[in-house]
Amino acid sequence: MDVTKNALMNTYARYPLTLVHGVGSRVWDDAGKDYLDFISGIAVNTLGHAHPKLAAAIAGQAGTMLHCSNLFHIPKQQQLAAKLAGLSGLERVFFSNSGAEANEGAIKLARKFFFDQGSARRGIISATQSFHGRLLSTLTATGQEKVKQGFDPLPPGFRHVPLNDIAALEAAMGDDTAAVLLEPLQGEGGVNPATTEYLKAVRKLCDDKGALLILDEIQTGMGRTGTMFAFEHAGIQPDILTLAKGLGGGVPIGALLATEKVAESFGPGTHGSTFGGNPLSCTAALTVIAVMEEDGLLLNVAERGAQLHAGLEVLCAKCSWIHDVRGQGLLLGLGCAIEVAPVIAGCRDAGMLVLPAGPRVLRMLPPLNVSATEISEALGILETVFTGVES
Ligand SMILES: *Cc1c(COP(=O)(O)O)cnc(C)c1O
């Protein structure tokens, strides 16, 4: 297949690879070669590929009812909302189809919350290097110039501050600030963790100044870091939480969660979605969560994450071009002194798929049910590839 000249818009610099099927943490290309998948569709394939319970649940729902308008009650949607509310400690849920849409909803909800109080607060403060999506609102919140170029005029009311600098945040917050929007661990921006002290201080600052805290856990949520949500590591709670990527295990679904008090501002007619939370995507998400619980996947993430982290530390010590290992659970990154694109190509040739997070960070996101044997195999491949890298 000529993959450079086709009818698609050329928005992706695609790898020279066509993946056609997968099982668990392994995928096959159209030439029959197999790869360990440490990308998982960018943190989407929570249960790996072709999980029998997920496949059966989706097929079963497709044979019952694929879609039903939100003009009607949807029991699967209510069941999923109750489950997510119980897991997160937030009371109300709105379903979207993607991460960016969930963040757009979060921004709208924060502004509407203050509008309803007669307050003029509308401002959103997010972090430099952050990534919040490709909609006009969310690319404006994103702290990376490259995603904004050419798309002006951008919506007003957005500011950016460096991550982990509480003084900078305090200085940026004013009477006009509606919300602080943060990823607890930046994914796309380079696997940059917000420290526990910072997150606790941000929570306190928001409370003191009367602003809302929105956490974007689109990449870190649904067990990726070893707890269901990354905010649990810091012992804080957001007012608004966004989820997507891993939630449906590969079926598109996003979610916006909020406290009862904040969620009251989304009354009938204020927000909506044709597809959001339809029976198919909610069945997928309910099944993902059920399998995570039945199979003890949070423990697996902690254990396999520790195994991968320890193995990467050993490689880091051996390779002068690797600065550090960072991240949490099964969202890990290697900070490098060199551009990682050739290393990623080398891994692909050697039978392993890994991602960049910016030009000099190599990112790994295996499925949450990856085995100890597969982590060992991956570390073996990485050692071989890294040993051949000229620094
Ligand atoms: C991927 C991602 C998004 C955007 O999600 P889409 O489903 O691509 O719209 C937003 N925030 C974070 C933290 C992400 O990782």
mmCIF file of C-alpha atoms and ligand atoms in Angstrom:
data_model
loop_
_atom_site.group_PDB
_atom_site.id
_atom_site.type_symbol
_atom_site.label_atom_id
_atom_site.label_comp_id
_atom_site.label_asym_id
_atom_site.label_seq_id
_atom_site.Cartn_x
_atom_site.Cartn_y
_atom_site.Cartn_z
ATOM 1 C CA MET A 1 0.000 0.000 0.000
ATOM 2 C CA ASP A 2 1.321 3.444 -0.923
ATOM 3 C CA VAL A 3 0.872 5.085 2.445
ATOM 4 C CA THR A 4 2.245 8.499 1.445
ATOM 5 C CA LYS A 5 -0.129 9.221 -1.458
ATOM 6 C CA ASN A 6 -3.689 8.516 -0.412
ATOM 7 C CA ALA A 7 -6.963 10.302 0.243
ATOM 8 C CA LEU A 8 -6.214 11.011 3.907
ATOM 9 C CA MET A 9 -5.230 14.444 5.123
ATOM 10 C CA ASN A 10 -1.571 14.391 5.930
ATOM 11 C CA THR A 11 -1.856 15.222 9.651
ATOM 12 C CA TYR A 12 0.298 12.360 10.917
ATOM 13 C CA ALA A 13 3.970 11.584 10.310
ATOM 14 C CA ARG A 14 3.195 7.864 10.346
ATOM 15 C CA TYR A 15 5.707 5.113 11.037
ATOM 16 C CA PRO A 16 6.402 2.867 8.032
ATOM 17 C CA LEU A 17 4.359 0.078 9.535
ATOM 18 C CA THR A 18 0.842 -1.355 9.140
ATOM 19 C CA LEU A 19 -0.420 -3.243 12.180
ATOM 20 C CA VAL A 20 -3.174 -5.735 11.417
ATOM 21 C CA HIS A 21 -3.885 -7.739 14.567
ATOM 22 C CA GLY A 22 -2.815 -8.264 18.137
ATOM 23 C CA VAL A 23 -3.112 -10.488 21.194
ATOM 24 C CA GLY A 24 -2.370 -9.119 24.659
ATOM 25 C CA SER A 25 0.835 -7.062 24.563
ATOM 26 C CA ARG A 26 1.854 -8.304 21.115
ATOM 27 C CA VAL A 27 0.907 -7.003 17.658
ATOM 28 C CA TRP A 28 1.597 -8.229 14.120
ATOM 29 C CA ASP A 29 2.278 -6.238 10.958
ATOM 30 C CA ASP A 30 1.010 -7.022 7.452
ATOM 31 C CA ALA A 31 4.205 -8.957 6.702
ATOM 32 C CA GLY A 32 3.658 -11.269 9.678
ATOM 33 C CA LYS A 33 6.390 -9.792 11.899
ATOM 34 C CA ASP A 34 5.473 -9.425 15.590
ATOM 35 C CA TYR A 35 6.240 -6.637 18.045
ATOM 36 C CA LEU A 36 5.943 -6.107 21.780
ATOM 37 C CA ASP A 37 3.473 -3.223 22.019
ATOM 38 C CA PHE A 38 4.707 -0.693 24.588
ATOM 39 C CA ILE A 39 2.549 2.046 23.010
ATOM 40 C CA SER A 40 -0.934 0.517 23.537
ATOM 41 C CA GLY A 41 -2.489 2.940 21.068
ATOM 42 C CA ILE A 42 -1.099 5.745 23.297
ATOM 43 C CA ALA A 43 -2.388 4.436 26.637
ATOM 44 C CA VAL A 44 -5.677 3.220 25.143
ATOM 45 C CA ASN A 45 -5.445 -0.588 25.014
ATOM 46 C CA THR A 46 -5.726 -1.005 28.789
ATOM 47 C CA LEU A 47 -6.323 -4.777 28.537
ATOM 48 C CA GLY A 48 -3.993 -5.285 25.553
ATOM 49 C CA HIS A 49 -5.313 -6.452 22.190
ATOM 50 C CA ALA A 50 -8.246 -8.790 21.510
ATOM 51 C CA HIS A 51 -9.112 -9.360 25.176
ATOM 52 C CA PRO A 52 -11.776 -12.111 25.023
ATOM 53 C CA LYS A 53 -14.060 -10.596 27.678
ATOM 54 C CA LEU A 54 -13.936 -7.132 26.114
ATOM 55 C CA ALA A 55 -14.491 -8.554 22.613
ATOM 56 C CA ALA A 56 -17.466 -10.626 23.825
ATOM 57 C CA ALA A 57 -19.024 -7.711 25.735
ATOM 58 C CA ILE A 58 -18.750 -5.403 22.717
ATOM 59 C CA ALA A 59 -20.178 -8.054 20.365
ATOM 60 C CA GLY A 60 -23.014 -8.759 22.802
ATOM 61 C CA GLN A 61 -23.920 -5.088 23.084
ATOM 62 C CA ALA A 62 -23.713 -4.651 19.295
ATOM 63 C CA GLY A 63 -26.308 -7.402 18.976
ATOM 64 C CA THR A 64 -28.589 -5.720 21.529
ATOM 65 C CA MET A 65 -28.323 -1.965 20.953
ATOM 66 C CA LEU A 66 -25.338 -0.023 19.646
ATOM 67 C CA HIS A 67 -26.612 3.466 20.114
ATOM 68 C CA CYS A 68 -29.393 5.254 21.881
ATOM 69 C CA SER A 69 -29.837 9.012 22.060
ATOM 70 C CA ASN A 70 -29.223 10.862 25.308
ATOM 71 C CA LEU A 71 -32.838 11.984 24.996
ATOM 72 C CA PHE A 72 -33.565 8.647 26.735
ATOM 73 C CA HIS A 73 -32.355 6.961 29.921
ATOM 74 C CA ILE A 74 -29.394 4.654 29.217
ATOM 75 C CA PRO A 75 -28.917 2.093 32.024
ATOM 76 C CA LYS A 76 -25.330 1.172 31.028
ATOM 77 C CA GLN A 77 -24.405 4.874 31.116
ATOM 78 C CA GLN A 78 -25.906 5.274 34.590
ATOM 79 C CA GLN A 79 -24.117 2.129 35.759
ATOM 80 C CA LEU A 80 -20.763 3.403 34.441
ATOM 81 C CA ALA A 81 -21.315 6.852 35.957
ATOM 82 C CA ALA A 82 -22.055 5.285 39.360
ATOM 83 C CA LYS A 83 -18.943 3.113 39.083
ATOM 84 C CA LEU A 84 -16.663 6.040 38.169
ATOM 85 C CA ALA A 85 -18.212 8.203 40.886
ATOM 86 C CA GLY A 86 -17.530 5.487 43.454
ATOM 87 C CA LEU A 87 -13.945 5.034 42.298
ATOM 88 C CA SER A 88 -13.099 8.748 42.153
ATOM 89 C CA GLY A 89 -15.092 10.207 45.036
ATOM 90 C CA LEU A 90 -16.655 12.725 42.632
ATOM 91 C CA GLU A 91 -20.423 12.618 42.371
ATOM 92 C CA ARG A 92 -21.496 13.389 38.809
ATOM 93 C CA VAL A 93 -20.357 12.296 35.348
ATOM 94 C CA PHE A 94 -20.845 13.527 31.774
ATOM 95 C CA PHE A 95 -19.678 11.308 28.896
ATOM 96 C CA SER A 96 -17.948 12.525 25.729
ATOM 97 C CA ASN A 97 -16.190 10.708 22.890
ATOM 98 C CA SER A 98 -12.625 11.884 23.413
ATOM 99 C CA GLY A 99 -10.191 13.492 25.784
ATOM 100 C CA ALA A 100 -10.264 16.931 24.188
ATOM 101 C CA GLU A 101 -14.058 16.957 24.413
ATOM 102 C CA ALA A 102 -13.901 16.023 28.095
ATOM 103 C CA ASN A 103 -11.500 18.943 28.717
ATOM 104 C CA GLU A 104 -13.687 21.305 26.672
ATOM 105 C CA GLY A 105 -16.588 20.272 28.916
ATOM 106 C CA ALA A 106 -14.445 20.833 32.011
ATOM 107 C CA ILE A 107 -13.565 24.370 30.912
ATOM 108 C CA LYS A 108 -17.217 25.141 30.077
ATOM 109 C CA LEU A 109 -18.372 23.725 33.423
ATOM 110 C CA ALA A 110 -15.829 25.763 35.427
ATOM 111 C CA ARG A 111 -16.898 28.983 33.689
ATOM 112 C CA LYS A 112 -20.612 28.214 34.023
ATOM 113 C CA PHE A 113 -20.144 27.447 37.740
ATOM 114 C CA PHE A 114 -18.892 30.985 38.368
ATOM 115 C CA PHE A 115 -21.388 32.545 35.948
ATOM 116 C CA ASP A 116 -24.196 30.959 37.987
ATOM 117 C CA GLN A 117 -22.817 32.606 41.130
ATOM 118 C CA GLY A 118 -22.739 36.010 39.490
ATOM 119 C CA SER A 119 -18.942 35.908 39.616
ATOM 120 C CA ALA A 120 -16.738 37.268 36.809
ATOM 121 C CA ARG A 121 -14.170 34.444 37.178
ATOM 122 C CA ARG A 122 -13.477 32.980 33.726
ATOM 123 C CA GLY A 123 -9.682 32.481 33.567
ATOM 124 C CA ILE A 124 -8.034 29.085 33.140
ATOM 125 C CA ILE A 125 -4.406 28.573 34.203
ATOM 126 C CA SER A 126 -2.514 25.553 32.924
ATOM 127 C CA ALA A 127 1.119 24.456 32.803
ATOM 128 C CA THR A 128 3.802 24.987 30.205
ATOM 129 C CA GLN A 129 4.640 21.719 28.401
ATOM 130 C CA SER A 130 1.116 20.455 29.110
ATOM 131 C CA PHE A 131 -1.120 18.752 26.546
ATOM 132 C CA HIS A 132 -4.896 19.028 26.761
ATOM 133 C CA GLY A 133 -6.124 18.272 23.230
ATOM 134 C CA ARG A 134 -6.684 19.700 19.758
ATOM 135 C CA LEU A 135 -9.962 21.624 20.068
ATOM 136 C CA LEU A 136 -9.645 25.415 20.009
ATOM 137 C CA SER A 137 -10.219 25.649 23.771
ATOM 138 C CA THR A 138 -7.928 22.741 24.640
ATOM 139 C CA LEU A 139 -5.080 23.663 22.295
ATOM 140 C CA THR A 140 -5.209 27.111 23.861
ATOM 141 C CA ALA A 141 -4.904 25.483 27.308
ATOM 142 C CA THR A 142 -2.050 23.313 25.995
ATOM 143 C CA GLY A 143 1.340 24.722 27.026
ATOM 144 C CA GLN A 144 3.128 24.014 23.727
ATOM 145 C CA GLU A 145 3.346 26.618 20.955
ATOM 146 C CA LYS A 146 3.604 24.048 18.153
ATOM 147 C CA VAL A 147 -0.065 22.951 18.498
ATOM 148 C CA LYS A 148 -1.406 26.547 18.320
ATOM 149 C CA GLN A 149 0.407 27.966 15.331
ATOM 150 C CA GLY A 150 -1.879 29.058 12.511
ATOM 151 C CA PHE A 151 -5.113 28.637 14.451
ATOM 152 C CA ASP A 152 -5.657 32.145 15.782
ATOM 153 C CA PRO A 153 -7.722 33.888 16.939
ATOM 154 C CA LEU A 154 -7.599 31.667 20.023
ATOM 155 C CA PRO A 155 -10.246 31.968 22.762
ATOM 156 C CA PRO A 156 -9.287 34.447 25.496
ATOM 157 C CA GLY A 157 -8.856 33.740 29.203
ATOM 158 C CA PHE A 158 -5.951 31.262 29.220
ATOM 159 C CA ARG A 159 -2.580 31.641 30.980
ATOM 160 C CA HIS A 160 0.362 29.310 31.491
ATOM 161 C CA VAL A 161 2.808 28.826 34.347
ATOM 162 C CA PRO A 162 5.789 26.462 34.767
ATOM 163 C CA LEU A 163 4.917 23.134 36.420
ATOM 164 C CA ASN A 164 6.079 22.588 40.027
ATOM 165 C CA ASP A 165 6.552 26.332 40.645
ATOM 166 C CA ILE A 166 3.926 27.213 43.250
ATOM 167 C CA ALA A 167 5.079 30.852 43.496
ATOM 168 C CA ALA A 168 4.510 31.322 39.756
ATOM 169 C CA LEU A 169 1.004 29.869 40.073
ATOM 170 C CA GLU A 170 0.198 32.050 43.054
ATOM 171 C CA ALA A 171 1.373 35.129 41.155
ATOM 172 C CA ALA A 172 -0.742 34.197 38.119
ATOM 173 C CA MET A 173 -3.932 33.579 40.109
ATOM 174 C CA GLY A 174 -6.295 36.475 40.556
ATOM 175 C CA ASP A 175 -9.916 37.428 41.111
ATOM 176 C CA ASP A 176 -10.538 36.412 37.509
ATOM 177 C CA THR A 177 -9.245 32.832 37.862
ATOM 178 C CA ALA A 178 -11.941 30.191 37.455
ATOM 179 C CA ALA A 179 -9.745 27.103 37.435
ATOM 180 C CA VAL A 180 -6.290 25.600 37.440
ATOM 181 C CA LEU A 181 -6.019 22.782 34.883
ATOM 182 C CA LEU A 182 -3.161 20.286 35.322
ATOM 183 C CA GLU A 183 -1.981 16.811 34.355
ATOM 184 C CA PRO A 184 -0.635 15.159 37.557
ATOM 185 C CA LEU A 185 2.014 13.578 35.318
ATOM 186 C CA GLN A 186 2.484 15.250 31.929
ATOM 187 C CA GLY A 187 2.379 12.605 29.193
ATOM 188 C CA GLU A 188 2.826 14.149 25.740
ATOM 189 C CA GLY A 189 4.933 16.999 27.133
ATOM 190 C CA GLY A 190 7.798 14.717 28.212
ATOM 191 C CA VAL A 191 6.700 12.428 31.086
ATOM 192 C CA ASN A 192 7.081 15.280 33.602
ATOM 193 C CA PRO A 193 5.663 14.530 37.057
ATOM 194 C CA ALA A 194 4.018 17.193 39.192
ATOM 195 C CA THR A 195 5.461 16.610 42.662
ATOM 196 C CA THR A 196 3.218 15.564 45.551
ATOM 197 C CA GLU A 197 4.150 18.752 47.442
ATOM 198 C CA TYR A 198 3.193 20.850 44.400
ATOM 199 C CA LEU A 199 -0.166 19.125 43.915
ATOM 200 C CA LYS A 200 -1.001 19.515 47.616
ATOM 201 C CA ALA A 201 -0.007 23.191 47.484
ATOM 202 C CA VAL A 202 -2.072 23.742 44.302
ATOM 203 C CA ARG A 203 -5.107 22.186 45.999
ATOM 204 C CA LYS A 204 -4.663 24.507 48.979
ATOM 205 C CA LEU A 205 -4.085 27.567 46.794
ATOM 206 C CA CYS A 206 -7.268 26.858 44.806
ATOM 207 C CA ASP A 207 -9.228 26.516 48.065
ATOM 208 C CA ASP A 208 -7.734 29.708 49.539
ATOM 209 C CA LYS A 209 -8.365 31.744 46.380
ATOM 210 C CA GLY A 210 -11.772 30.284 45.560
ATOM 211 C CA ALA A 211 -10.778 28.692 42.228
ATOM 212 C CA LEU A 212 -11.554 25.168 41.000
ATOM 213 C CA LEU A 213 -8.949 22.470 40.419
ATOM 214 C CA ILE A 214 -9.366 20.488 37.203
ATOM 215 C CA LEU A 215 -7.133 17.435 36.815
ATOM 216 C CA ASP A 216 -6.637 16.082 33.300
ATOM 217 C CA GLU A 217 -6.130 12.344 33.843
ATOM 218 C CA ILE A 218 -6.862 11.435 30.246
ATOM 219 C CA GLN A 219 -3.495 9.648 30.045
ATOM 220 C CA THR A 220 -2.780 8.935 33.737
ATOM 221 C CA GLY A 221 -6.258 7.758 34.770
ATOM 222 C CA MET A 222 -7.774 4.261 34.749
ATOM 223 C CA GLY A 223 -4.876 2.604 36.569
ATOM 224 C CA ARG A 224 -2.005 3.730 34.339
ATOM 225 C CA THR A 225 0.136 4.911 37.286
ATOM 226 C CA GLY A 226 -0.714 2.072 39.696
ATOM 227 C CA THR A 227 -3.694 3.700 41.407
ATOM 228 C CA MET A 228 -7.025 4.135 39.637
ATOM 229 C CA PHE A 229 -6.292 7.870 39.374
ATOM 230 C CA ALA A 230 -2.893 9.559 39.708
ATOM 231 C CA PHE A 231 -4.269 12.154 42.169
ATOM 232 C CA GLU A 232 -4.508 9.359 44.759
ATOM 233 C CA HIS A 233 -0.684 9.310 45.032
ATOM 234 C CA ALA A 234 -0.790 12.942 46.211
ATOM 235 C CA GLY A 235 -3.726 12.405 48.575
ATOM 236 C CA ILE A 236 -5.747 15.236 47.034
ATOM 237 C CA GLN A 237 -9.048 15.458 45.181
ATOM 238 C CA PRO A 238 -9.897 17.649 42.200
ATOM 239 C CA ASP A 239 -13.203 19.488 41.766
ATOM 240 C CA ILE A 240 -13.323 18.336 38.143
ATOM 241 C CA LEU A 241 -11.605 15.298 36.596
ATOM 242 C CA THR A 242 -11.278 14.306 32.943
ATOM 243 C CA LEU A 243 -10.721 10.790 31.577
ATOM 244 C CA ALA A 244 -10.567 9.194 28.134
ATOM 245 C CA LYS A 245 -7.766 7.132 26.518
ATOM 246 C CA GLY A 246 -7.733 3.910 28.579
ATOM 247 C CA LEU A 247 -11.344 4.163 29.762
ATOM 248 C CA GLY A 248 -12.920 2.179 26.907
ATOM 249 C CA GLY A 249 -9.925 -0.084 26.266
ATOM 250 C CA GLY A 250 -10.023 0.971 22.581
ATOM 251 C CA VAL A 251 -13.649 2.015 22.136
ATOM 252 C CA PRO A 252 -13.789 5.840 22.042
ATOM 253 C CA ILE A 253 -15.179 7.335 25.255
ATOM 254 C CA GLY A 254 -14.277 10.295 27.429
ATOM 255 C CA ALA A 255 -15.649 11.366 30.793
ATOM 256 C CA LEU A 256 -15.935 14.579 32.741
ATOM 257 C CA LEU A 257 -16.477 14.110 36.487
ATOM 258 C CA ALA A 258 -17.305 16.785 39.058
ATOM 259 C CA THR A 259 -18.475 17.299 42.599
ATOM 260 C CA GLU A 260 -22.230 17.591 43.107
ATOM 261 C CA LYS A 261 -21.935 21.314 43.810
ATOM 262 C CA VAL A 262 -19.995 22.097 40.622
ATOM 263 C CA ALA A 263 -22.004 19.686 38.451
ATOM 264 C CA GLU A 264 -25.236 21.537 39.306
ATOM 265 C CA SER A 265 -24.195 24.169 36.760
ATOM 266 C CA PHE A 266 -24.727 21.710 33.911
ATOM 267 C CA GLY A 267 -28.525 21.696 33.781
ATOM 268 C CA PRO A 268 -30.691 20.581 30.828
ATOM 269 C CA GLY A 269 -29.599 22.236 27.578
ATOM 270 C CA THR A 270 -26.239 23.539 28.836
ATOM 271 C CA HIS A 271 -24.032 20.827 27.335
ATOM 272 C CA GLY A 272 -24.489 17.700 25.259
ATOM 273 C CA SER A 273 -23.193 15.116 22.831
ATOM 274 C CA THR A 274 -24.872 12.894 20.245
ATOM 275 C CA PHE A 275 -22.616 9.893 20.760
ATOM 276 C CA GLY A 276 -21.228 10.507 24.263
ATOM 277 C CA GLY A 277 -21.917 7.617 26.629
ATOM 278 C CA ASN A 278 -23.805 5.415 24.203
ATOM 279 C CA PRO A 279 -24.525 1.784 25.186
ATOM 280 C CA LEU A 280 -21.558 0.400 23.218
ATOM 281 C CA SER A 281 -18.852 2.641 24.696
ATOM 282 C CA CYS A 282 -20.279 2.352 28.225
ATOM 283 C CA THR A 283 -20.361 -1.446 27.974
ATOM 284 C CA ALA A 284 -16.716 -1.397 26.896
ATOM 285 C CA ALA A 285 -15.709 0.843 29.807
ATOM 286 C CA LEU A 286 -17.699 -1.219 32.344
ATOM 287 C CA THR A 287 -15.955 -4.353 31.068
ATOM 288 C CA VAL A 288 -12.505 -2.741 31.237
ATOM 289 C CA ILE A 289 -13.112 -1.770 34.875
ATOM 290 C CA ALA A 290 -14.553 -5.202 35.737
ATOM 291 C CA VAL A 291 -11.513 -6.996 34.270
ATOM 292 C CA MET A 292 -9.148 -4.585 36.031
ATOM 293 C CA GLU A 293 -10.823 -5.482 39.335
ATOM 294 C CA GLU A 294 -11.131 -9.256 38.694
ATOM 295 C CA ASP A 295 -7.523 -9.572 37.544
ATOM 296 C CA GLY A 296 -6.001 -7.239 40.159
ATOM 297 C CA LEU A 297 -4.472 -5.050 37.454
ATOM 298 C CA LEU A 298 -3.628 -2.128 39.756
ATOM 299 C CA LEU A 299 -1.242 -4.447 41.613
ATOM 300 C CA ASN A 300 0.145 -5.659 38.280
ATOM 301 C CA VAL A 301 0.778 -2.059 37.205
ATOM 302 C CA ALA A 302 2.658 -1.367 40.448
ATOM 303 C CA GLU A 303 4.722 -4.569 40.191
ATOM 304 C CA ARG A 304 5.431 -4.491 36.450
ATOM 305 C CA GLY A 305 6.041 -0.752 36.667
ATOM 306 C CA ALA A 306 8.643 -1.313 39.401
ATOM 307 C CA GLN A 307 10.229 -4.108 37.329
ATOM 308 C CA LEU A 308 10.415 -1.939 34.198
ATOM 309 C CA HIS A 309 11.621 1.085 36.177
ATOM 310 C CA ALA A 310 14.411 -0.950 37.830
ATOM 311 C CA GLY A 311 15.506 -2.433 34.487
ATOM 312 C CA LEU A 312 15.522 1.016 32.883
ATOM 313 C CA GLU A 313 17.639 2.384 35.752
ATOM 314 C CA VAL A 314 20.239 -0.296 34.978
ATOM 315 C CA LEU A 315 20.252 0.721 31.296
ATOM 316 C CA CYS A 316 20.399 4.392 32.305
ATOM 317 C CA ALA A 317 23.553 3.698 34.340
ATOM 318 C CA LYS A 318 25.141 1.914 31.341
ATOM 319 C CA CYS A 319 24.287 4.485 28.654
ATOM 320 C CA SER A 320 25.825 7.937 28.947
ATOM 321 C CA TRP A 321 23.159 9.423 26.621
ATOM 322 C CA ILE A 322 20.300 8.551 29.012
ATOM 323 C CA HIS A 323 19.869 11.214 31.715
ATOM 324 C CA ASP A 324 17.091 9.813 33.849
ATOM 325 C CA VAL A 325 14.150 7.445 34.239
ATOM 326 C CA ARG A 326 10.897 9.144 35.214
ATOM 327 C CA GLY A 327 7.173 8.555 35.504
ATOM 328 C CA GLN A 328 5.036 6.237 37.541
ATOM 329 C CA GLY A 329 3.514 2.782 37.153
ATOM 330 C CA LEU A 330 3.361 1.896 33.458
ATOM 331 C CA LEU A 331 3.818 5.453 32.192
ATOM 332 C CA LEU A 332 7.590 5.707 32.104
ATOM 333 C CA GLY A 333 10.014 7.907 30.213
ATOM 334 C CA LEU A 334 13.730 8.088 29.577
ATOM 335 C CA GLY A 335 15.134 11.599 29.460
ATOM 336 C CA CYS A 336 17.864 11.535 26.791
ATOM 337 C CA ALA A 337 20.704 13.761 25.643
ATOM 338 C CA ILE A 338 20.048 12.754 22.043
ATOM 339 C CA GLU A 339 17.043 12.781 19.713
ATOM 340 C CA VAL A 340 15.129 9.558 20.288
ATOM 341 C CA ALA A 341 13.658 9.081 16.777
ATOM 342 C CA PRO A 342 16.501 6.765 15.607
ATOM 343 C CA VAL A 343 16.317 4.791 18.868
ATOM 344 C CA ILE A 344 12.566 4.307 18.350
ATOM 345 C CA ALA A 345 13.244 3.080 14.790
ATOM 346 C CA GLY A 346 15.887 0.705 16.162
ATOM 347 C CA CYS A 347 13.416 -0.703 18.697
ATOM 348 C CA ARG A 348 10.866 -1.199 15.920
ATOM 349 C CA ASP A 349 13.379 -3.135 13.796
ATOM 350 C CA ALA A 350 14.198 -5.227 16.884
ATOM 351 C CA GLY A 351 10.493 -6.010 17.480
ATOM 352 C CA MET A 352 9.341 -3.482 20.058
ATOM 353 C CA LEU A 353 7.077 -0.428 19.768
ATOM 354 C CA VAL A 354 7.857 2.618 21.941
ATOM 355 C CA LEU A 355 6.896 6.293 21.693
ATOM 356 C CA PRO A 356 8.543 9.673 21.962
ATOM 357 C CA ALA A 357 7.267 12.400 24.315
ATOM 358 C CA GLY A 358 8.968 15.351 22.677
ATOM 359 C CA PRO A 359 12.252 14.986 20.743
ATOM 360 C CA ARG A 360 14.429 13.753 23.623
ATOM 361 C CA VAL A 361 12.172 11.592 25.754
ATOM 362 C CA LEU A 362 11.454 7.930 25.057
ATOM 363 C CA ARG A 363 8.071 6.913 26.464
ATOM 364 C CA MET A 364 6.686 3.477 27.324
ATOM 365 C CA LEU A 365 3.016 2.625 27.913
ATOM 366 C CA PRO A 366 2.492 -1.157 27.847
ATOM 367 C CA PRO A 367 -0.992 -2.627 28.426
ATOM 368 C CA LEU A 368 -1.868 -2.811 32.144
ATOM 369 C CA ASN A 369 -1.925 -6.636 32.004
ATOM 370 C CA VAL A 370 1.608 -6.934 30.588
ATOM 371 C CA SER A 371 3.436 -9.950 32.104
ATOM 372 C CA ALA A 372 6.766 -10.151 33.950
ATOM 373 C CA THR A 373 8.127 -12.254 31.049
ATOM 374 C CA GLU A 374 7.141 -9.572 28.538
ATOM 375 C CA ILE A 375 8.807 -6.839 30.625
ATOM 376 C CA SER A 376 12.009 -8.950 30.737
ATOM 377 C CA GLU A 377 11.807 -9.509 26.990
ATOM 378 C CA ALA A 378 11.338 -5.772 26.443
ATOM 379 C CA LEU A 379 14.326 -4.915 28.624
ATOM 380 C CA GLY A 380 16.424 -7.398 26.604
ATOM 381 C CA ILE A 381 15.412 -5.720 23.332
ATOM 382 C CA LEU A 382 16.085 -2.244 24.768
ATOM 383 C CA GLU A 383 19.534 -3.323 26.005
ATOM 384 C CA THR A 384 20.485 -4.628 22.557
ATOM 385 C CA VAL A 385 19.224 -1.503 20.790
ATOM 386 C CA PHE A 386 20.687 0.949 23.355
ATOM 387 C CA THR A 387 24.119 -0.737 23.223
ATOM 388 C CA GLY A 388 24.273 0.041 19.502
ATOM 389 C CA VAL A 389 23.431 3.745 19.914
ATOM 390 C CA GLU A 390 26.275 6.173 19.187
ATOM 391 C CA SER A 391 26.139 9.031 21.655
HETATM 392 C C1 LIG B 1 -4.396 12.432 24.705
HETATM 393 C C2 LIG B 1 -4.627 13.509 25.685
HETATM 394 C C3 LIG B 1 -5.631 14.469 25.491
HETATM 395 C C4 LIG B 1 -6.487 14.517 24.225
HETATM 396 O O1 LIG B 1 -7.269 13.378 24.083
HETATM 397 P P1 LIG B 1 -7.991 13.093 22.655
HETATM 398 O O2 LIG B 1 -8.822 11.872 22.938
HETATM 399 O O3 LIG B 1 -6.903 12.851 21.675
HETATM 400 O O4 LIG B 1 -8.792 14.286 22.330
HETATM 401 C C5 LIG B 1 -5.831 15.419 26.469
HETATM 402 N N1 LIG B 1 -5.102 15.412 27.598
HETATM 403 C C6 LIG B 1 -4.126 14.504 27.820
HETATM 404 C C7 LIG B 1 -3.369 14.540 29.104
HETATM 405 C C8 LIG B 1 -3.848 13.528 26.867
HETATM 406 O O5 LIG B 1 -2.868 12.641 27.084
#
